[in-house]
Tab-separated table of C-alpha atoms in Angstrom:
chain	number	residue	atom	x	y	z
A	78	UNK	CA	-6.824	-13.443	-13.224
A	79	UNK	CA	-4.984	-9.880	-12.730
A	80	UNK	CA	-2.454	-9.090	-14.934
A	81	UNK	CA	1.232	-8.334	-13.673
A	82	UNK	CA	2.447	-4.820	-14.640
A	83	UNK	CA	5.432	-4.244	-16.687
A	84	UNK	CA	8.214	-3.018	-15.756
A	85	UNK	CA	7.499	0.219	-17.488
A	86	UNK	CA	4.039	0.162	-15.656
A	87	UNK	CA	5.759	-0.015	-12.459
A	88	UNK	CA	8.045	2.763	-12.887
A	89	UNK	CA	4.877	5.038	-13.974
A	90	UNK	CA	3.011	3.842	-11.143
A	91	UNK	CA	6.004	4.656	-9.027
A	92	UNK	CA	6.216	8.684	-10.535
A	93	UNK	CA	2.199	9.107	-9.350
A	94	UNK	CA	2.816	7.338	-5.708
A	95	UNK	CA	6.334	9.203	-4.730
A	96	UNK	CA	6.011	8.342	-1.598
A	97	UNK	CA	6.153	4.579	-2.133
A	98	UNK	CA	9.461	2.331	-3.301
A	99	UNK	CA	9.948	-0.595	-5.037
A	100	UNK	CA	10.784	-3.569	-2.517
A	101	UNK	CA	11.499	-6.636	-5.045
A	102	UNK	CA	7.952	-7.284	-6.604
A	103	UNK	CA	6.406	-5.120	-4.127
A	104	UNK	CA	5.685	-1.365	-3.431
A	105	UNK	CA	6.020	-0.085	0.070
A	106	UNK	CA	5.261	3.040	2.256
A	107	UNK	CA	5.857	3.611	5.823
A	108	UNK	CA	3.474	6.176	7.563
A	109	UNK	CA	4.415	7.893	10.647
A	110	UNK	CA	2.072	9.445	12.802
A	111	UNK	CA	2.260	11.146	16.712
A	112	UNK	CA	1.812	8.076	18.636
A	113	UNK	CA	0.873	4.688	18.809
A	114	UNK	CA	-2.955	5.227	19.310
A	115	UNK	CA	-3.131	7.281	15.551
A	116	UNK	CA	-1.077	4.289	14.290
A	117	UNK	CA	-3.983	1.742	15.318
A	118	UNK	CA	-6.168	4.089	13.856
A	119	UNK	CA	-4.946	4.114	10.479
A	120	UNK	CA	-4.560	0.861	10.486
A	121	UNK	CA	-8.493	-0.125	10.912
A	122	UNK	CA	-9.347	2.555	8.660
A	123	UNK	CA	-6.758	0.266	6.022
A	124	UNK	CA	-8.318	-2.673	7.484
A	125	UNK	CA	-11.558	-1.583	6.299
A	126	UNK	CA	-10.615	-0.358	2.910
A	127	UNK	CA	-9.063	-3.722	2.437
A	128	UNK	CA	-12.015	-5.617	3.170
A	129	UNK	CA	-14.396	-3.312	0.566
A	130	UNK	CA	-11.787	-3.943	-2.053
A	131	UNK	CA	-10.556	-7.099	-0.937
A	132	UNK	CA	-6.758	-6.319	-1.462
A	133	UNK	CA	-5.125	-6.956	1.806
A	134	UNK	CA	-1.561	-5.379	2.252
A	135	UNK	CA	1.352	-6.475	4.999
A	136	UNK	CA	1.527	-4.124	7.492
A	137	UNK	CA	4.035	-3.622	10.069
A	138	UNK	CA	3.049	-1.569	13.119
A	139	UNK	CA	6.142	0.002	14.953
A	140	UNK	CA	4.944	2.415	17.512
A	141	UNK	CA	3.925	5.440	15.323
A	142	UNK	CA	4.958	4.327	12.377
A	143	UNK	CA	3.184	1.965	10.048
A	144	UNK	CA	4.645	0.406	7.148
A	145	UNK	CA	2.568	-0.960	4.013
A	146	UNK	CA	3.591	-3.415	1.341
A	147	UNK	CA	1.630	-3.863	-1.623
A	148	UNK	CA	2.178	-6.986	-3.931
A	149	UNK	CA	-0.562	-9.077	-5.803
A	150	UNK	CA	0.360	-12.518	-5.293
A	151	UNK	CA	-2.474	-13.848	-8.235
A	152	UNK	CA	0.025	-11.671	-10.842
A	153	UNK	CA	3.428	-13.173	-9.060
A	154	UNK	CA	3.945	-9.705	-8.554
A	155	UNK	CA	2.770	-5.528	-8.805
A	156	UNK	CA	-0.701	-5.221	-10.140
A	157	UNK	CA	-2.905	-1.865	-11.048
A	158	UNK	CA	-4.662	-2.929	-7.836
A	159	UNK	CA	-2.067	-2.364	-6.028
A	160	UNK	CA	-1.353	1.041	-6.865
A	161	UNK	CA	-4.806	1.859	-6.852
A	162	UNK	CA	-4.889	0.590	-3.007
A	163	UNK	CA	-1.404	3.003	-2.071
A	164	UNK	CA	-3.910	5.864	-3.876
A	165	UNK	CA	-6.937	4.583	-0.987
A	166	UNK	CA	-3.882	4.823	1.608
A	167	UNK	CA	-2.204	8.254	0.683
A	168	UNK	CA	-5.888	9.662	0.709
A	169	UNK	CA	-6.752	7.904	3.899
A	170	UNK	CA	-3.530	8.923	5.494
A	171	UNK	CA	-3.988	12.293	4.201
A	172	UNK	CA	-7.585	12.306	6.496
């Protein structure tokens, strides 16, 4: 079983991902891109992260922007996987 984070962990976590918030016992990120197509892209290039690491995130597609949020619902809450998964995002989003 994965072990939930501390609150300490969290807020650590938080200061190396500084684009991502806390959301309750989530962590979440919205990406914005030029247009709907490079939304859809990013979001099967998440898709297939998710699969290899199989750590699936909500995502909400609006337009160009997409929004992630990262919870590990094993731990009833934040996990190191899920920061380590907003680390594969931010590098996937960064191309």
């Amino acid at each position: 079983m994965v072990e939930k984070l501390t609150e300490a962990e969290v807020e650590a976590g938080l200061v190396e991902r500084v684009e991502w918030s806390l959301s309750g016992d989530s962590i979440q990120r919205t990406f914005t891109f030029g247009d709907f197509l490079g939304s859809i892209d990013f979001v099967n290039r998440i898709g297939g992260r998710a699969e290899e690491v199989q750590h699936h995130p909500d995502i909400l597609i609006r337009y160009a922007k997409v929004t992630l949020t990262l919870s590990t619902h094993d731990a009833g809450g934040l996990s190191a996987k899920d920061f380590a998964f907003a680390a594969d995002c931010d590098r996937l989003y960064a191309g």
